[in-house]
mmCIF file of C-alpha atoms in Angstrom:
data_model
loop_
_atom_site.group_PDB
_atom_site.id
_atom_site.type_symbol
_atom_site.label_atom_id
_atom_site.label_comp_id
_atom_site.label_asym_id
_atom_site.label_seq_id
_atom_site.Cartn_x
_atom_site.Cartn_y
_atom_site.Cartn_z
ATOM 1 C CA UNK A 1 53.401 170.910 -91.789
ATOM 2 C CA UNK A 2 53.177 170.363 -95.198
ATOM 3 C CA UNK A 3 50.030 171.816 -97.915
ATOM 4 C CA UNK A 4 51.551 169.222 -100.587
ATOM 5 C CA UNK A 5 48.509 167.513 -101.776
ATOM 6 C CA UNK A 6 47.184 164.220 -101.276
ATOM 7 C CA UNK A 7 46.151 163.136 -104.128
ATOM 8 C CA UNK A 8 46.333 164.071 -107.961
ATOM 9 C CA UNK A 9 44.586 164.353 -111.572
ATOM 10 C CA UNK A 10 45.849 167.164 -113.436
ATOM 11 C CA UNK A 11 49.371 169.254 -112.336
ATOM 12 C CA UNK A 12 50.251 172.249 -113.968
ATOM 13 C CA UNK A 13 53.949 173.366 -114.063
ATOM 14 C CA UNK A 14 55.167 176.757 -114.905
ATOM 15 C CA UNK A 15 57.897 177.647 -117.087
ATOM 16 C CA UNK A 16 59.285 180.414 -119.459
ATOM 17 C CA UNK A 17 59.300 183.500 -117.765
ATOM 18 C CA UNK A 18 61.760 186.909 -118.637
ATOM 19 C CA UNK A 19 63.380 187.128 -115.000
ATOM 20 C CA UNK A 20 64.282 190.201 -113.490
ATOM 21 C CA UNK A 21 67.712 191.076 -114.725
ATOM 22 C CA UNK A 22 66.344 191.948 -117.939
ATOM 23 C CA UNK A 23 68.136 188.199 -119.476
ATOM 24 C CA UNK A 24 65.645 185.490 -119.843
ATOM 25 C CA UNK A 25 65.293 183.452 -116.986
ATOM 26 C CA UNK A 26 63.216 180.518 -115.509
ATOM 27 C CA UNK A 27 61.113 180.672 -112.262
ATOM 28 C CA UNK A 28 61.910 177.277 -110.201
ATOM 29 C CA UNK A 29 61.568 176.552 -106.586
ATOM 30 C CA UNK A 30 62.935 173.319 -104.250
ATOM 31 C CA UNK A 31 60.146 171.216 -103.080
ATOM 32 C CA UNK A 32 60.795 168.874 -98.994
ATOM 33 C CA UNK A 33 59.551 165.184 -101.005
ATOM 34 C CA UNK A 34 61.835 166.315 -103.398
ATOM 35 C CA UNK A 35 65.511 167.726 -101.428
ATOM 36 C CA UNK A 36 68.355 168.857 -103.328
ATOM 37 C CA UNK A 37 66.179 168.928 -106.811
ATOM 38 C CA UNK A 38 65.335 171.762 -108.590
ATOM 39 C CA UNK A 39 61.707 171.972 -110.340
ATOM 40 C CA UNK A 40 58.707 174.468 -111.874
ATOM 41 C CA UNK A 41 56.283 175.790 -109.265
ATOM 42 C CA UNK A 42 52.848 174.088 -109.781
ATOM 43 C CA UNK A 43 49.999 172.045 -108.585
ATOM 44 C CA UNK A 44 46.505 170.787 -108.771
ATOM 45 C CA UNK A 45 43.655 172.031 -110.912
ATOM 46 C CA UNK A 46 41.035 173.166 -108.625
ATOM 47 C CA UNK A 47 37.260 171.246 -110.254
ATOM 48 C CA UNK A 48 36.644 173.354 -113.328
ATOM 49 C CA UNK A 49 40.046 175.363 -113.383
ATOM 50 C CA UNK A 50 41.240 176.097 -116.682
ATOM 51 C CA UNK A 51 44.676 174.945 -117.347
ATOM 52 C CA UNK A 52 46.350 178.565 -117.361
ATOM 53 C CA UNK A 53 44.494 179.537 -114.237
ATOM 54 C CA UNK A 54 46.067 176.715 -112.255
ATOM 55 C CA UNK A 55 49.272 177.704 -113.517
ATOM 56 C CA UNK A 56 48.917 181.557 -112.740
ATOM 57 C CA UNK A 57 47.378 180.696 -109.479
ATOM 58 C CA UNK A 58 49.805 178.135 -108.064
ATOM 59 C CA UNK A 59 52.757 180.396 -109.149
ATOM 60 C CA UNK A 60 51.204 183.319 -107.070
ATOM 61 C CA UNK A 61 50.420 180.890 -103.754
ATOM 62 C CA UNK A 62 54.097 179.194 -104.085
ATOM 63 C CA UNK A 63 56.325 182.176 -105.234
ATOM 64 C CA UNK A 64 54.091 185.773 -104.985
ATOM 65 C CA UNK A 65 55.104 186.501 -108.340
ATOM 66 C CA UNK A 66 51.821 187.423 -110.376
ATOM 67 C CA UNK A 67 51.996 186.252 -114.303
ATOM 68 C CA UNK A 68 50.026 186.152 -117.714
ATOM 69 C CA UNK A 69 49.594 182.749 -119.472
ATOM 70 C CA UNK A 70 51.042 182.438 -122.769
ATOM 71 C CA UNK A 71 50.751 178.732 -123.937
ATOM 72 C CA UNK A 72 51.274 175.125 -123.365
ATOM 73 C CA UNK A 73 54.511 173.676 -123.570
ATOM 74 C CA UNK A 74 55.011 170.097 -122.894
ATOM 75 C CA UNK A 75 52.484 167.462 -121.681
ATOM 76 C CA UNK A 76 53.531 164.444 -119.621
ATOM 77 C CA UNK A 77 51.776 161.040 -119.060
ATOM 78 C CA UNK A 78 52.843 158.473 -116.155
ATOM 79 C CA UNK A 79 51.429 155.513 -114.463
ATOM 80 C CA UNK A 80 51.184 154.145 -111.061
ATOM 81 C CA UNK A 81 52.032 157.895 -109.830
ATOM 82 C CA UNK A 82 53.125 158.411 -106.316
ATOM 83 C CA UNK A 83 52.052 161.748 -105.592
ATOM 84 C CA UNK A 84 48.222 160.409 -106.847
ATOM 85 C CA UNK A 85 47.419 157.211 -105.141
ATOM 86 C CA UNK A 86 49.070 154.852 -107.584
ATOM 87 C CA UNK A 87 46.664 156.391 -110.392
ATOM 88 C CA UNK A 88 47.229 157.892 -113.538
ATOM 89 C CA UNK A 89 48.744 161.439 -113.726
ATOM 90 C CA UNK A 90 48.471 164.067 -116.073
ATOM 91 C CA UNK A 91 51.041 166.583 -115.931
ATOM 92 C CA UNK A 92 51.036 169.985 -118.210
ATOM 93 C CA UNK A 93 53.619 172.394 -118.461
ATOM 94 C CA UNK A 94 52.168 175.767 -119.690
ATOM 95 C CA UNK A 95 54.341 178.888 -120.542
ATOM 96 C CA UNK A 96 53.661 181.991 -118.283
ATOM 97 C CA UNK A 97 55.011 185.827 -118.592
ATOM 98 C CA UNK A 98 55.797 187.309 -115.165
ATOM 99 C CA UNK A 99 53.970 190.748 -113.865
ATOM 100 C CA UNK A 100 55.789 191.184 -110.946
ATOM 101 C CA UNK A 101 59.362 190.423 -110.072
ATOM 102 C CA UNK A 102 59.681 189.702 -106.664
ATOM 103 C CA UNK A 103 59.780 186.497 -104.554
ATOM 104 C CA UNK A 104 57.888 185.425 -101.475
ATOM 105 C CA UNK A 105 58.599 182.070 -100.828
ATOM 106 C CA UNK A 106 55.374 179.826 -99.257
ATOM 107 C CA UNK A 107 57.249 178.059 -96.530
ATOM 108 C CA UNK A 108 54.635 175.023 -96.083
ATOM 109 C CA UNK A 109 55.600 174.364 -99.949
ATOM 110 C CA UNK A 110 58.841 175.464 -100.549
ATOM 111 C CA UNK A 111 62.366 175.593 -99.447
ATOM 112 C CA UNK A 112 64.225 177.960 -101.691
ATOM 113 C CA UNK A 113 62.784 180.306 -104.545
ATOM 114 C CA UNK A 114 65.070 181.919 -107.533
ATOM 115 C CA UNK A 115 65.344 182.882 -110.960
ATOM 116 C CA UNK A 116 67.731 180.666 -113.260
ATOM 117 C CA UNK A 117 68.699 181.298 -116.669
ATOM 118 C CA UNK A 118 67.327 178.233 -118.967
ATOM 119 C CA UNK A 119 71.014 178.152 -120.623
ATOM 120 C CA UNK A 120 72.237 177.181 -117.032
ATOM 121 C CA UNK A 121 69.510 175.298 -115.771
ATOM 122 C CA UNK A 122 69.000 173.119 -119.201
ATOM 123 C CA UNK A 123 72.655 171.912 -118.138
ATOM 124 C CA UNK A 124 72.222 171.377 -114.181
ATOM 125 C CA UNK A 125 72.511 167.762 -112.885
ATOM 126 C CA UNK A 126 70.318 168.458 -109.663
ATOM 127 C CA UNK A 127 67.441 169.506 -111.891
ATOM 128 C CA UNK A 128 64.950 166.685 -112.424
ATOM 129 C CA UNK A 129 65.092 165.369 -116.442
ATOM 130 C CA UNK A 130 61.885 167.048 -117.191
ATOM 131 C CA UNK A 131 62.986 170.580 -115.963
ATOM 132 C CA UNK A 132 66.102 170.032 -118.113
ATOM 133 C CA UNK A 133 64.021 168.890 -121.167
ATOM 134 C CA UNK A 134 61.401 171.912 -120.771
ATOM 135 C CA UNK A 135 64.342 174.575 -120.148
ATOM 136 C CA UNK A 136 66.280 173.173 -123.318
ATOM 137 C CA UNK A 137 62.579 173.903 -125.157
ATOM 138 C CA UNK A 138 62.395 177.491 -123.782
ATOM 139 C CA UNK A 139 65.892 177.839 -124.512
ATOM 140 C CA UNK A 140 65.346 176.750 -128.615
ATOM 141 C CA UNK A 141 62.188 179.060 -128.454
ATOM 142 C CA UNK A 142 64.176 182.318 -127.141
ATOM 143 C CA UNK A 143 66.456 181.631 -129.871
ATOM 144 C CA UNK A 144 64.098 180.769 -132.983
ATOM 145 C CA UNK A 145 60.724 182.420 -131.400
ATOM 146 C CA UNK A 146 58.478 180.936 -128.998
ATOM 147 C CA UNK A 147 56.228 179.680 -131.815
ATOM 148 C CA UNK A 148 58.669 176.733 -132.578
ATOM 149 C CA UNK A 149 57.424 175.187 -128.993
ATOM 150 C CA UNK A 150 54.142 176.954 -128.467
ATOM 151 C CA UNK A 151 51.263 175.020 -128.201
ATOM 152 C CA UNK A 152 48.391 178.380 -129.050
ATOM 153 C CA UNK A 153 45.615 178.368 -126.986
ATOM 154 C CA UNK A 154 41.668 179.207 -128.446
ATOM 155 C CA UNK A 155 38.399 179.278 -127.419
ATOM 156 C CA UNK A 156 35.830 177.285 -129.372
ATOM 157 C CA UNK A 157 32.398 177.071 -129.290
ATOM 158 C CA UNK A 158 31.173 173.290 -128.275
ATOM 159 C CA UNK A 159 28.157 172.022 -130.697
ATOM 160 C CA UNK A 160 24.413 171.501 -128.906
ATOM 161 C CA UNK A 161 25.327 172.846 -125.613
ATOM 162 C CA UNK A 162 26.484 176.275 -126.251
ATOM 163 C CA UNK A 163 29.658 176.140 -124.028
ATOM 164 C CA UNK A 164 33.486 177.196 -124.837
ATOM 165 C CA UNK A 165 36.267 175.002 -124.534
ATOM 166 C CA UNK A 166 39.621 175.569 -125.031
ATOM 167 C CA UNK A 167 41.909 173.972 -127.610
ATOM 168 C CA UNK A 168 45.374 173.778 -127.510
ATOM 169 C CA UNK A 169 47.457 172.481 -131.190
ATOM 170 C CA UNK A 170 50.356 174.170 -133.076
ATOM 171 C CA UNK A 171 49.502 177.621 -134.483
ATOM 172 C CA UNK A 172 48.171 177.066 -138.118
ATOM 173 C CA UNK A 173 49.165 180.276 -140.302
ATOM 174 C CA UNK A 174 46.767 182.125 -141.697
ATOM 175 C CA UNK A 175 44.194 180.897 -144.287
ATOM 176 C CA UNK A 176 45.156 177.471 -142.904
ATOM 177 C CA UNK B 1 21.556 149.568 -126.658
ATOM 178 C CA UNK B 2 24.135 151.726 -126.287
ATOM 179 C CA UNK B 3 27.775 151.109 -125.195
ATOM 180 C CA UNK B 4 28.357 154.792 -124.791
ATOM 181 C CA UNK B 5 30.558 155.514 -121.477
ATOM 182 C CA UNK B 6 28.900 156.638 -118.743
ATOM 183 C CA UNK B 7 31.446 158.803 -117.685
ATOM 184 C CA UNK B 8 35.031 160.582 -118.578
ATOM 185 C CA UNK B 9 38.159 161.526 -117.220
ATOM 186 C CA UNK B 10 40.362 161.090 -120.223
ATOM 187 C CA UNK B 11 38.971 161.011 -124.001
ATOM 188 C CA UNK B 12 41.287 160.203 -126.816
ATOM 189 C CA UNK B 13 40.394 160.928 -130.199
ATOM 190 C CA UNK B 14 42.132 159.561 -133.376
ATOM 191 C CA UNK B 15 43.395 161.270 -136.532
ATOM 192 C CA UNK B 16 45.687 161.402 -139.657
ATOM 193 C CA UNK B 17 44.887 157.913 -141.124
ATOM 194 C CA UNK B 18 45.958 157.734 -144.411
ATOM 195 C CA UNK B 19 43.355 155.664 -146.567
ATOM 196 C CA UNK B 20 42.833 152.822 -148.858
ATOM 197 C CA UNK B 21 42.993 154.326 -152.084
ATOM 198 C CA UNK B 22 46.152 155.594 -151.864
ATOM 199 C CA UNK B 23 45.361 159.264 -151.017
ATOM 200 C CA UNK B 24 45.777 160.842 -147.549
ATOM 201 C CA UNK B 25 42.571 160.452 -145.619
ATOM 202 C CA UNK B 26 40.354 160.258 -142.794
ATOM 203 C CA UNK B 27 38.542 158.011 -140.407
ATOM 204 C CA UNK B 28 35.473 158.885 -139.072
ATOM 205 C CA UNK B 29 32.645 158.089 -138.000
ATOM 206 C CA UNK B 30 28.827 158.675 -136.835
ATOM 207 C CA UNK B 31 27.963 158.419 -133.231
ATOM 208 C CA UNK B 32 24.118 158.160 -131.870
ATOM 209 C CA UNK B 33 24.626 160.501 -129.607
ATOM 210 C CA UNK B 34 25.610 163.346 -132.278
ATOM 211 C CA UNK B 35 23.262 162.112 -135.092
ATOM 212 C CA UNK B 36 24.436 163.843 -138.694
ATOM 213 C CA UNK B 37 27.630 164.896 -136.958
ATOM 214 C CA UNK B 38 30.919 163.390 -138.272
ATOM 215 C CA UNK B 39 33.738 162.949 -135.772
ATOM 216 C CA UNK B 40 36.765 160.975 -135.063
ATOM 217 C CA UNK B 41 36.732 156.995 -133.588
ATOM 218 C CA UNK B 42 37.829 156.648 -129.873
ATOM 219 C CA UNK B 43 36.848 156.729 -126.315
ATOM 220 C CA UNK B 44 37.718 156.323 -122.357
ATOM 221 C CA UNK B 45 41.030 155.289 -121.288
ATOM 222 C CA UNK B 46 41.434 152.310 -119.316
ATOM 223 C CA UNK B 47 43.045 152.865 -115.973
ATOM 224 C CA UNK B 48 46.688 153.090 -116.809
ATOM 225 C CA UNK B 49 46.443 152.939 -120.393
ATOM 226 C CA UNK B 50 48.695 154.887 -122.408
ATOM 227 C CA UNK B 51 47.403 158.170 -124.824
ATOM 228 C CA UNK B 52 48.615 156.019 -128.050
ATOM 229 C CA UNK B 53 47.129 152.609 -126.475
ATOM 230 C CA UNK B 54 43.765 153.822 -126.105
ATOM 231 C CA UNK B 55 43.863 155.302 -129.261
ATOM 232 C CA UNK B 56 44.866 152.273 -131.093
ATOM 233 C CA UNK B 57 42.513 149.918 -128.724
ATOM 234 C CA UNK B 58 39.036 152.681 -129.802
ATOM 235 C CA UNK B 59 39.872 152.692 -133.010
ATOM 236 C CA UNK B 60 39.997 148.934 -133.597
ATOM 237 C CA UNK B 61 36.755 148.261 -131.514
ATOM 238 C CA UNK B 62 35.091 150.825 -133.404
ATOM 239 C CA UNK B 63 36.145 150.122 -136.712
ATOM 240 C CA UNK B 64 38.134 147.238 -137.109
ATOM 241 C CA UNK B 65 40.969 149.022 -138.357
ATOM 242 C CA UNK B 66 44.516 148.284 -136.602
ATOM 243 C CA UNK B 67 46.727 151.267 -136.533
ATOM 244 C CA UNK B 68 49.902 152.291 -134.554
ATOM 245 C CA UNK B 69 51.185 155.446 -133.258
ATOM 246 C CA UNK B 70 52.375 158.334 -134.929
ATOM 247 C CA UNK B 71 51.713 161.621 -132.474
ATOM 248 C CA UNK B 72 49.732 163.398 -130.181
ATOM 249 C CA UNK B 73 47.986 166.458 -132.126
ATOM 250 C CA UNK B 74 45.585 168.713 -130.200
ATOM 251 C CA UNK B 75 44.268 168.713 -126.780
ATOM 252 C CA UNK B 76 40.849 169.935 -125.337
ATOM 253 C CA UNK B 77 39.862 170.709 -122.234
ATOM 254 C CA UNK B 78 36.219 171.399 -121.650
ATOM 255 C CA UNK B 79 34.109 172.052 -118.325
ATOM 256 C CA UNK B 80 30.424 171.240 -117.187
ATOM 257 C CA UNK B 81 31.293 168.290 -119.923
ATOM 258 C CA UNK B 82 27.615 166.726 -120.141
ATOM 259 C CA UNK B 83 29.761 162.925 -121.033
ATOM 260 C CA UNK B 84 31.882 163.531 -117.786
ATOM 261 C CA UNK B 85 28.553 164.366 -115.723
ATOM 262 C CA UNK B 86 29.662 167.627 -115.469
ATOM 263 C CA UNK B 87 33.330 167.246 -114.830
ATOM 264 C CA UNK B 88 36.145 168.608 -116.782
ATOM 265 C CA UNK B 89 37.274 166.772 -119.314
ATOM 266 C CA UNK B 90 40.702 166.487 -121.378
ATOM 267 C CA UNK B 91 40.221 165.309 -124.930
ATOM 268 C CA UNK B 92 43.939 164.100 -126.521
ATOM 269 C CA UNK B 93 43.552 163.338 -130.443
ATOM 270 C CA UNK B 94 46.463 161.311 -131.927
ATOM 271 C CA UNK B 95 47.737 160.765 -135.420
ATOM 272 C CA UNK B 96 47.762 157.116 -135.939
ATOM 273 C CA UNK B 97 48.848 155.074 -139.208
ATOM 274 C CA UNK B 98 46.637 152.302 -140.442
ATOM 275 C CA UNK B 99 48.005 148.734 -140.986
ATOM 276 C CA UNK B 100 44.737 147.331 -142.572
ATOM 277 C CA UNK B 101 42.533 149.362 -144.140
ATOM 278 C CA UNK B 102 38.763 147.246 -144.221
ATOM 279 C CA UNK B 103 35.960 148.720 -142.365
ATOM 280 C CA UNK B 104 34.134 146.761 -139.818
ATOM 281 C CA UNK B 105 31.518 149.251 -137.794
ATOM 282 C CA UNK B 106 30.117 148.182 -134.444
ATOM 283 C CA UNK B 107 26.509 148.327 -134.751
ATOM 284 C CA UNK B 108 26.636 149.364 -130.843
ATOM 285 C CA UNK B 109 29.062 152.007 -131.088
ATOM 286 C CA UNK B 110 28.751 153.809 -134.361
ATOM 287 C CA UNK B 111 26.159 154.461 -137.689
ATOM 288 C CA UNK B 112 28.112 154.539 -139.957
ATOM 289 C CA UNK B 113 32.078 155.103 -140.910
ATOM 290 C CA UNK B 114 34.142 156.016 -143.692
ATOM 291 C CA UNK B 115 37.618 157.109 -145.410
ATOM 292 C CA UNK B 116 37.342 160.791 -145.963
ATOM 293 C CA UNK B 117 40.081 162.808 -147.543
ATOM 294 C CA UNK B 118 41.479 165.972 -145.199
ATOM 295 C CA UNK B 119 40.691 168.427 -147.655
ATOM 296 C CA UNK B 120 37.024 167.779 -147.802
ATOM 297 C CA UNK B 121 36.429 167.048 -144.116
ATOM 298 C CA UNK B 122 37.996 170.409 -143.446
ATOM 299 C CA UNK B 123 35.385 172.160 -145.095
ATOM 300 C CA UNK B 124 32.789 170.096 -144.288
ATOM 301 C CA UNK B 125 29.569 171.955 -142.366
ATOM 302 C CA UNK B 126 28.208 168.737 -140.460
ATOM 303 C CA UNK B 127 32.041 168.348 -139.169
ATOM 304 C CA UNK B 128 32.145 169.610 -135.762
ATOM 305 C CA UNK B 129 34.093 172.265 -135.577
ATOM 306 C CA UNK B 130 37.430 170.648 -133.410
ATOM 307 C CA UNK B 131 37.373 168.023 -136.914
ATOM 308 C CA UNK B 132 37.628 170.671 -139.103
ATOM 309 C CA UNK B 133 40.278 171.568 -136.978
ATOM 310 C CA UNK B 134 42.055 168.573 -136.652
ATOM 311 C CA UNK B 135 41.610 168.028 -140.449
ATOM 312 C CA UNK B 136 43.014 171.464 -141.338
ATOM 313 C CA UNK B 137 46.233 170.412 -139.157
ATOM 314 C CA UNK B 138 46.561 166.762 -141.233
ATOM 315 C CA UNK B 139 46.204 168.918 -143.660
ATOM 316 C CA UNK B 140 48.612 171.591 -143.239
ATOM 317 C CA UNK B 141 51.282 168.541 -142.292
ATOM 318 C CA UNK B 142 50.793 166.921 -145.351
ATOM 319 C CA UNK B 143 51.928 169.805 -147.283
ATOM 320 C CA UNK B 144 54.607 171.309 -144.716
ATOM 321 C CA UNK B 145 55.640 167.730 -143.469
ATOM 322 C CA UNK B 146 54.231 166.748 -140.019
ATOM 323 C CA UNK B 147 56.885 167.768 -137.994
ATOM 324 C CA UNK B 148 54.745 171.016 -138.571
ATOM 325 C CA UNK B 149 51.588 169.697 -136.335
ATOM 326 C CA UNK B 150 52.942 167.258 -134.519
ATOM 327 C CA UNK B 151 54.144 166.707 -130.814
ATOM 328 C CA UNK B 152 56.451 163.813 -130.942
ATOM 329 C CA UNK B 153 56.500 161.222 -128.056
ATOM 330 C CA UNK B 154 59.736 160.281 -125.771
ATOM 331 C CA UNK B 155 59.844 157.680 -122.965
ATOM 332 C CA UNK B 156 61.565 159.313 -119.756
ATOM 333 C CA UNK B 157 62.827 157.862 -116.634
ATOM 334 C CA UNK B 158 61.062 159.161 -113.120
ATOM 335 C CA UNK B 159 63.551 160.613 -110.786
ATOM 336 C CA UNK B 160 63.270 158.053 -107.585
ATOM 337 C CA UNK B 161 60.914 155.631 -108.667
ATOM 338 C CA UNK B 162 62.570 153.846 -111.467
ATOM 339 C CA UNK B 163 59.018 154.398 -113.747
ATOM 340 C CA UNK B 164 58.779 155.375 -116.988
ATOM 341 C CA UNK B 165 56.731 158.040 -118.013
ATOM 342 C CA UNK B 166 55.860 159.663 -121.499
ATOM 343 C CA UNK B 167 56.419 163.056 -122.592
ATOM 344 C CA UNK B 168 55.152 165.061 -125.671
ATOM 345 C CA UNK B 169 56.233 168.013 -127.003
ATOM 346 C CA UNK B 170 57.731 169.966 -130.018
ATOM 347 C CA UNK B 171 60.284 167.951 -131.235
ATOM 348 C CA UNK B 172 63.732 169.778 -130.834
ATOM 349 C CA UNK B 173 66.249 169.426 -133.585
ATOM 350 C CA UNK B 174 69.408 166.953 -132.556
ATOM 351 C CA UNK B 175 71.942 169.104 -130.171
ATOM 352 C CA UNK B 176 69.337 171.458 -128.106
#
């Protein structure tokens, strides 16, 4: 049995975290569409989920590791999309610090469950091209500081109707 | 009559124009909806239509303006959106360039539009706030170069399918 889900609008991927070695290391997992292919842990955006809480959420339910959003990484656009009914898929690829350390693998969504250095897994051939693209980004940020890839995260106030949204742009520096 | 959307998945905003009198300036424009609010052309994407696409198909429809691609700037996501009858919706703004420059509004679609320079939009008080925004970014990147703001675009092959998909993010510097 398999809780992949049918159908698709937003995913959110997870990426970035300090492993548990003390060297910086990414949290990645090995999906059953997807055999022999290494990827971010990550799903669907519940109806009024806010981009980091799908990404904190779907980490805990696929790997039991609790985390702390820190930004938005990389955004990806792609037509006719399998895993969402030939439709349009929006995929976002936020930036999480882990809590907790240890790994409980969800074995209706995943196979295997480790922590990976981004040196080693921006080079690896059985990670997808995305993975390799995002880990070569966290890998330039833990060498020249996060805020060369960051995408910040604010909450704004939305005109007539009194609600907050979130917007998500390159930090401006102050006075800016 | 009004040929406001009814509803919204995806909006896509546009941004960065550089005007017709030789400075670095804005489009805008005046929506019904938002009376004595300025704001950026766009609108809904078409199933399947590209970020850049859309932006470049509003803008023209709105305006009259052809522009092309440049990057993808700032993203919003908002809940209980009252255009998106109550959904969520993700707002993209681009940077696009202009290749003509002469101003033809559509009576159905917008009040009134104009070139505006950065610097004055970003201080303007009937902005909305996510243009002054936006406008602070163009014009942060015109003085720091707008590999400051922006989040450059890359085709990418899909593992599997054969499909190409489209990926933004900080751009990394050749070799990482």
């Amino acid at each position: 049995e398999s809780r992949l889900p049918g159908y698709a609008t937003h995913q959110v991927g997870v990426a970035g975290k300090r492993g548990p070695r003390g060297g910086d290391c990414l949290w990645i997992n090995w999906y059953e569409f997807l055999p022999n292919v290494w990827k971010f842990p990550g799903g669907l955006s519940d109806p009024g989920e806010d981009i980091g809480a799908t990404a904190i959420r779907e980490v805990f339910e696929e790997t039991g590791v609790q985390s702390e959003f820190r930004s938005l990484l990389c955004i990806r656009q792609q037509h006719n999309h399998p895993g969402a009914f030939g439709m349009s898929d929006m995929y976002l690829i936020c930036r999480l610090s882990p809590l907790t350390y240890d790994v409980s693998v969800c074995p209706h969504e995943c196979l295997r469950c480790d922590w990976l250095g981004v040196a080693e897994l921006a080079e690896r051939v059985d990670a997808t091209p995305i993975t390799r693209r995002v880990a070569s980004l966290l890998r330039y940020g833990l060498e020249q500081g996060f805020s060369s890839v960051d995408l910040s995260r604010e909450d704004m106030p939305a005109v007539y109707t009194g609600l907050i949204y979130q917007l998500y742009h390159r930090k401006l520096p102050p006075g800016h």
